[in-house]
XYZ file of C-alpha atoms in Angstrom:
461
model
C 40.320 17.148 51.010
C 38.205 18.149 48.297
C 34.029 17.110 48.096
C 31.436 16.902 46.389
C 27.492 16.631 47.008
C 25.842 13.256 46.628
C 21.899 13.209 47.510
C 19.726 10.136 48.536
C 16.529 10.131 49.549
C 17.613 11.456 53.207
C 19.012 14.436 51.531
C 22.178 15.400 50.506
C 25.677 14.124 51.722
C 29.504 15.176 51.541
C 31.410 12.628 49.447
C 35.394 12.657 49.315
C 35.462 13.768 45.538
C 37.806 11.292 44.627
C 36.119 8.438 45.578
C 33.217 6.530 43.298
C 30.855 5.925 46.673
C 27.969 7.659 46.696
C 25.603 8.925 49.755
C 24.656 6.036 51.292
C 28.194 4.627 51.600
C 29.571 8.048 53.278
C 26.440 7.646 55.532
C 28.049 4.538 56.744
C 31.188 5.526 56.712
C 29.899 7.921 59.538
C 27.398 6.398 61.313
C 29.777 3.137 62.133
C 32.679 4.002 63.317
C 33.666 0.788 64.857
C 36.669 -0.890 64.477
C 39.314 -0.782 61.827
C 38.026 1.017 58.274
C 37.693 -1.171 55.798
C 36.931 -4.423 57.513
C 34.538 -5.573 55.211
C 36.445 -8.185 53.550
C 37.469 -8.266 50.145
C 36.003 -11.441 49.332
C 32.447 -10.300 50.019
C 32.881 -7.480 48.111
C 34.140 -9.896 45.108
C 31.180 -11.747 45.887
C 29.127 -9.214 45.129
C 30.879 -8.403 41.945
C 29.910 -11.361 40.691
C 26.557 -11.247 41.691
C 25.847 -7.824 40.167
C 27.422 -9.149 36.974
C 25.371 -11.968 36.909
C 22.311 -9.971 37.712
C 22.894 -7.575 34.902
C 23.238 -10.868 32.528
C 20.310 -12.367 33.449
C 17.910 -8.957 33.444
C 19.225 -8.451 30.037
C 18.437 -11.965 28.906
C 15.265 -11.469 30.257
C 14.128 -8.351 28.504
C 14.462 -5.871 31.517
C 18.049 -4.512 31.187
C 19.435 -3.001 28.124
C 22.139 -4.492 26.920
C 24.344 -1.605 27.180
C 23.453 -1.244 30.972
C 24.679 -4.632 31.285
C 27.883 -3.994 29.666
C 28.750 -1.296 31.779
C 28.014 -3.188 35.133
C 29.925 -5.897 33.608
C 33.063 -3.615 32.886
C 33.107 -2.081 36.544
C 32.867 -5.499 37.533
C 35.591 -6.809 36.320
C 37.471 -3.878 37.576
C 36.204 -4.815 40.503
C 37.571 -8.710 40.355
C 40.685 -7.477 39.543
C 41.395 -5.621 42.400
C 41.379 -2.231 40.970
C 38.798 -0.475 43.136
C 39.531 -2.377 46.517
C 39.969 1.259 48.096
C 36.628 2.155 47.190
C 34.622 0.181 49.663
C 35.556 1.398 53.332
C 32.789 -0.058 54.988
C 32.956 -1.922 58.661
C 31.938 -5.379 59.379
C 29.365 -3.121 62.442
C 26.952 -1.912 60.358
C 23.185 -2.773 59.727
C 22.903 -6.512 60.008
C 21.419 -7.112 56.455
C 24.596 -5.309 54.897
C 22.364 -2.819 53.056
C 25.210 -0.096 53.363
C 27.557 -2.605 51.507
C 25.027 -3.698 48.951
C 24.774 0.454 48.682
C 28.365 1.077 48.577
C 28.670 -1.836 45.317
C 25.869 -0.161 43.722
C 27.356 3.175 44.141
C 30.604 2.444 43.041
C 29.444 0.591 40.043
C 27.269 3.586 38.869
C 29.838 6.288 39.427
C 32.831 3.965 37.479
C 30.549 3.411 34.773
C 29.882 7.215 34.579
C 33.532 7.753 34.146
C 34.387 5.452 32.002
C 31.739 6.744 29.696
C 33.427 9.744 29.530
C 31.181 11.408 32.092
C 31.637 13.198 35.607
C 29.986 11.833 38.562
C 26.962 13.544 39.008
C 26.603 15.458 35.957
C 24.328 14.961 33.152
C 21.978 12.229 32.328
C 23.502 9.040 34.280
C 24.828 5.706 32.555
C 23.698 3.754 35.448
C 21.443 4.048 38.311
C 22.270 2.448 41.282
C 19.258 1.117 42.471
C 16.908 1.035 39.337
C 19.752 -0.428 37.272
C 22.469 -1.902 39.568
C 20.486 -3.317 41.758
C 17.590 -4.215 39.022
C 15.768 -7.195 40.777
C 17.692 -7.377 43.822
C 17.230 -6.617 47.744
C 20.099 -6.029 50.010
C 18.384 -9.035 51.979
C 18.952 -11.464 48.762
C 22.219 -10.202 47.583
C 24.424 -10.042 51.086
C 23.743 -13.767 51.465
C 24.296 -14.737 47.848
C 27.775 -12.440 48.186
C 28.530 -14.370 51.392
C 27.954 -17.823 50.232
C 30.000 -17.103 46.921
C 32.873 -15.611 49.162
C 32.763 -18.391 51.813
C 32.364 -21.267 49.167
C 35.308 -19.901 46.839
C 37.381 -19.416 49.931
C 36.966 -22.883 51.299
C 37.844 -24.405 47.954
C 40.712 -22.381 47.158
C 42.407 -21.471 50.475
C 41.491 -24.263 53.179
C 41.031 -27.459 51.212
C 44.128 -27.266 49.543
C 46.244 -25.793 52.514
C 44.458 -28.471 54.985
C 45.437 -31.224 52.021
C 48.752 -30.411 52.009
C 49.352 -30.921 55.315
C 47.573 -34.029 55.343
C 50.073 -35.251 52.424
C 52.952 -34.514 54.573
C 51.295 -36.607 57.315
C 50.669 -39.104 55.330
C 54.541 -39.477 54.228
C 55.732 -39.352 57.221
C 53.361 -42.010 58.140
C 54.624 -44.601 56.192
C 58.635 -43.316 56.557
C 58.027 -44.400 60.495
C 56.117 -47.360 60.023
C 58.692 -49.601 61.568
C 59.971 -46.674 64.606
C 58.672 -48.019 67.774
C 57.783 -46.215 70.436
C 56.177 -45.998 73.659
C 52.294 -45.048 73.834
C 50.441 -42.702 76.222
C 47.263 -42.319 77.442
C 46.446 -39.815 80.210
C 50.047 -38.535 79.319
C 51.522 -41.684 81.135
C 53.278 -44.447 79.893
C 51.097 -47.115 78.173
C 51.964 -50.091 75.267
C 54.079 -49.520 72.388
C 52.957 -48.629 69.197
C 54.973 -47.225 65.774
C 55.183 -43.420 65.222
C 53.848 -44.315 62.123
C 50.673 -45.553 63.464
C 50.551 -42.517 65.708
C 50.958 -39.956 62.397
C 48.100 -42.155 60.840
C 45.564 -41.152 63.442
C 46.651 -37.726 62.580
C 46.017 -38.282 58.680
C 42.419 -39.833 59.754
C 41.498 -37.042 61.820
C 42.347 -35.092 58.834
C 40.848 -36.834 56.169
C 37.232 -36.981 58.507
C 37.679 -33.534 58.752
C 37.812 -32.503 55.063
C 34.882 -34.981 54.110
C 32.740 -32.962 56.655
C 33.634 -29.755 54.963
C 33.291 -31.362 51.857
C 29.517 -32.646 52.871
C 28.546 -29.165 53.762
C 29.615 -27.567 50.384
C 26.282 -28.414 48.909
C 24.237 -26.595 51.029
C 26.733 -23.652 50.726
C 26.279 -23.644 47.170
C 22.685 -22.342 47.153
C 22.104 -18.706 46.390
C 19.436 -16.483 47.718
C 19.417 -14.207 44.849
C 15.654 -13.934 43.648
C 14.070 -13.717 46.774
C 14.379 -10.296 46.856
C 12.966 -8.352 50.263
C 11.453 -11.169 51.988
C 11.785 -14.772 49.701
C 9.011 -13.886 47.631
C 10.678 -12.524 44.528
C 8.619 -9.512 44.343
C 10.336 -7.156 41.298
C 12.064 -9.690 39.758
C 11.179 -11.386 36.958
C 9.971 -14.706 36.344
C 12.894 -17.524 35.875
C 15.334 -14.920 37.398
C 16.476 -16.565 40.185
C 17.456 -19.802 38.388
C 19.226 -18.069 35.403
C 20.857 -15.866 37.473
C 22.970 -18.671 39.531
C 23.681 -20.401 36.383
C 25.707 -16.853 35.257
C 27.076 -16.542 38.408
C 28.316 -20.189 38.101
C 29.746 -19.592 34.826
C 31.563 -16.705 36.322
C 32.877 -18.228 39.104
C 33.408 -21.695 37.719
C 31.725 -23.391 41.083
C 28.646 -25.229 40.966
C 26.437 -22.599 42.577
C 22.576 -22.883 42.127
C 19.663 -21.102 43.009
C 18.303 -21.842 46.685
C 15.318 -24.390 47.127
C 13.599 -22.257 49.292
C 14.340 -18.372 49.296
C 12.465 -17.931 52.595
C 14.949 -20.257 54.598
C 18.235 -18.355 52.413
C 17.128 -14.910 53.585
C 16.073 -15.687 57.504
C 18.013 -18.419 58.037
C 21.628 -18.986 57.409
C 21.941 -22.705 58.578
C 24.754 -23.637 55.734
C 26.814 -21.004 57.274
C 26.398 -22.534 60.804
C 26.724 -25.947 59.001
C 30.083 -25.293 57.332
C 31.902 -23.276 60.147
C 31.326 -26.525 62.498
C 33.196 -28.260 59.867
C 36.001 -25.917 60.042
C 35.690 -26.218 63.914
C 35.970 -29.758 63.614
C 39.454 -29.415 61.624
C 40.686 -26.686 64.478
C 40.214 -29.508 67.037
C 42.206 -31.897 64.663
C 44.671 -29.711 64.111
C 45.009 -28.696 68.048
C 45.481 -32.227 69.023
C 47.838 -32.759 66.067
C 50.281 -29.694 66.649
C 50.247 -30.084 70.425
C 51.110 -33.773 70.087
C 53.957 -32.859 68.394
C 55.152 -30.146 70.236
C 55.365 -32.460 73.717
C 56.675 -35.535 71.701
C 59.853 -32.454 70.580
C 60.227 -31.045 73.984
C 63.266 -31.140 75.740
C 65.778 -31.159 73.827
C 67.391 -32.747 76.938
C 65.099 -32.508 79.980
C 61.590 -33.073 77.998
C 60.157 -36.432 75.790
C 62.346 -35.349 72.963
C 61.494 -38.014 70.778
C 61.023 -36.435 67.461
C 63.255 -33.692 66.521
C 61.269 -30.620 64.614
C 63.084 -27.508 62.256
C 64.843 -24.898 64.287
C 63.562 -22.050 62.674
C 64.057 -18.962 64.481
C 65.986 -17.970 68.426
C 63.326 -18.807 70.949
C 64.593 -16.545 74.017
C 66.058 -12.900 74.064
C 67.808 -13.914 77.346
C 68.639 -17.406 76.844
C 71.139 -18.353 74.453
C 70.447 -21.148 71.980
C 66.615 -21.459 72.934
C 64.654 -22.822 70.226
C 60.862 -23.223 70.784
C 58.116 -24.605 68.866
C 56.618 -21.613 67.249
C 54.756 -23.510 64.738
C 53.208 -25.490 66.933
C 52.070 -22.552 68.823
C 50.825 -20.534 65.860
C 48.577 -23.529 64.980
C 47.054 -23.885 68.141
C 46.617 -20.241 68.667
C 44.661 -20.445 64.953
C 42.909 -23.216 66.488
C 41.574 -21.500 69.297
C 40.691 -18.342 67.387
C 38.123 -20.844 64.910
C 36.951 -22.303 68.241
C 36.042 -18.706 69.513
C 34.462 -17.956 65.856
C 32.461 -20.811 65.637
C 30.478 -19.507 69.253
C 30.541 -15.966 67.220
C 28.917 -17.692 64.002
C 26.369 -19.688 66.203
C 24.933 -16.793 68.088
C 24.880 -15.212 64.508
C 22.805 -18.254 63.419
C 20.445 -17.317 65.956
C 19.180 -14.028 65.033
C 16.759 -14.848 62.526
C 13.910 -13.261 62.794
C 10.775 -13.975 60.918
C 11.824 -12.909 57.447
C 15.396 -12.025 58.086
C 18.539 -13.008 59.777
C 20.361 -9.300 60.901
C 23.803 -10.938 61.752
C 25.265 -11.318 57.939
C 28.332 -9.414 58.262
C 29.239 -11.224 61.435
C 28.922 -14.548 59.793
C 30.720 -13.453 56.723
C 33.802 -12.497 58.522
C 34.019 -14.460 61.083
C 33.418 -17.723 58.586
C 36.227 -16.036 56.166
C 38.735 -15.219 58.599
C 38.448 -19.472 59.704
C 38.784 -20.397 56.515
C 41.534 -18.089 55.418
C 43.582 -19.039 59.163
C 43.175 -22.570 58.809
C 44.272 -23.057 54.934
C 47.438 -20.491 55.524
C 48.396 -22.493 59.108
C 48.371 -25.336 57.840
C 50.542 -24.576 54.955
C 52.892 -22.171 56.935
C 52.818 -25.694 59.658
C 53.661 -27.913 56.651
C 56.783 -26.113 55.408
C 57.928 -24.901 58.709
C 57.508 -27.872 60.834
C 55.852 -30.942 59.566
C 58.213 -31.559 56.533
C 61.042 -31.621 58.738
C 60.123 -34.065 61.511
C 62.867 -36.826 62.384
C 62.556 -39.532 64.913
C 65.183 -39.082 67.467
C 65.792 -42.780 67.539
C 68.463 -42.814 70.591
C 65.480 -41.183 72.647
C 63.119 -43.419 71.518
C 64.917 -46.592 72.001
C 65.777 -45.175 75.583
C 61.990 -44.335 76.515
C 60.813 -47.748 75.147
C 63.319 -49.749 76.955
C 62.717 -47.945 80.228
C 58.890 -48.379 80.349
C 56.813 -50.290 82.971
C 54.225 -50.893 80.701
C 55.916 -53.475 78.640
C 54.788 -55.722 81.309
C 51.366 -56.197 79.708
C 52.709 -58.272 77.513
C 53.365 -60.707 80.371
C 48.788 -60.832 81.180
C 48.417 -63.737 79.118
C 51.345 -65.913 80.554
C 51.535 -65.294 84.383
C 48.153 -63.122 84.655
C 47.643 -59.413 85.583
C 47.966 -59.307 89.133
C 51.482 -61.005 89.424
C 52.488 -58.586 86.212
C 51.703 -55.168 87.983
C 53.320 -56.618 91.165
C 56.174 -56.773 88.920
C 55.821 -53.288 87.696
C 55.295 -51.742 90.689
C 58.045 -53.589 92.337
C 60.422 -52.367 89.651
C 59.087 -48.832 89.716
C 59.720 -48.414 93.675
C 63.075 -50.012 93.159
C 64.290 -48.360 90.369
C 64.945 -51.407 88.871
C 64.017 -53.306 85.295
C 61.259 -55.578 84.873
C 63.445 -58.347 83.583
C 65.011 -57.956 87.140
C 61.984 -58.020 89.384
C 60.300 -60.562 87.200
C 63.025 -62.934 87.378
C 63.970 -62.217 90.893
C 60.697 -62.703 91.931
C 60.309 -65.769 90.254
C 57.376 -65.630 88.372
C 59.560 -65.937 84.704
C 62.837 -67.168 83.680
C 65.287 -64.674 81.677
C 64.786 -66.764 79.048
C 60.958 -66.469 78.848
C 60.944 -62.761 79.746
C 62.914 -61.790 76.420
C 60.849 -64.159 74.261
C 57.671 -62.445 75.506
C 58.710 -59.037 76.234
C 58.955 -57.788 72.737
C 58.114 -54.438 72.016
C 58.200 -54.941 68.342
C 55.464 -57.534 68.821
C 53.417 -55.165 70.797
C 52.476 -52.812 68.040
């Protein structure tokens, strides 16, 4: 491989000749060989591209950056956002907790790519852009990384999480309405309880997802606040007056999302409560999805030796040794995603505690875990919807069989003969393997006609 020599304040570094990054990126590559290369989420890199372009426009409007430099920065940022330079961002999450090296990675790529676009060669002649003086003007890694992180996380929630959850929610709502007259046995403590309809059961799932979506949307206002303009410690040192408001306006314009400048930059740099808060809503959704998937998995269990109340799509063979076996694979995938998101929430909670004085130093970890959760929930909901939820149908024969054999239908007799006599009927029927009606009549507590009139599952829902 051919190399070129790049310099920074610590001296010379050999950099792959065909890459746009510079010395600080290469130092990070060499010093943090932890985990897979290129693990910094591309969403964060794109967040940086939005903010660097916005910063260039704001600095130009405020008279501290020439128009030709603004245009050069913007041109490369647009290339980054088009995915043309993805291979130029090789750094891992496990680096400095401020994300300084990723900020410099973006600065170096923009500066060197601009040099080539202008017809020059990297490291030769007068630079079109200087990474620290021009691309990073009015900025610090301490305010750029949290800004890029907020842009990435907000966009991911809006573009992946919410649409995916809504898609599944809408299907479950359709099923709830379709199943509104399907009377089935209820269960509490995994034991038989009084009847309800399958539609009522599914309506609970719809309500869970609606509440989760509401909680998530309620956190977006805090997540929309951007740290940019706080520079090193929140005071705004080296940024022109009005820059913070103006740069947020440009970010909102470029992204089409309602970003604003953070009211308090000291909080925006030193604490990441907005990330903790929003991920808490993602955790809430994962708890709901876990319950929904497990209920569906258990209701579909069997097909002959389980509950078998519903039929789910048969998507692939379930065993390499048992011919004909089919498993609830979409339920398993969704519950594994839920477990991962809950684990990510622990990491984000710990990361949120690592704000010491004027800086939180777990920023890359916070971004990585949040973005993984947002994407996983969105993708898993779409997969579960398409390959499971849409195909759910009641197993009418099995549902009727279980309702008819349930001992808890005796609850309908409570107000007629009292709790204790009703309990005696249920316990006797269970012990003798007989029906509720047989024992109710034999014990002399009700007539056959009264039993049929009072114990009607469809009237108990």
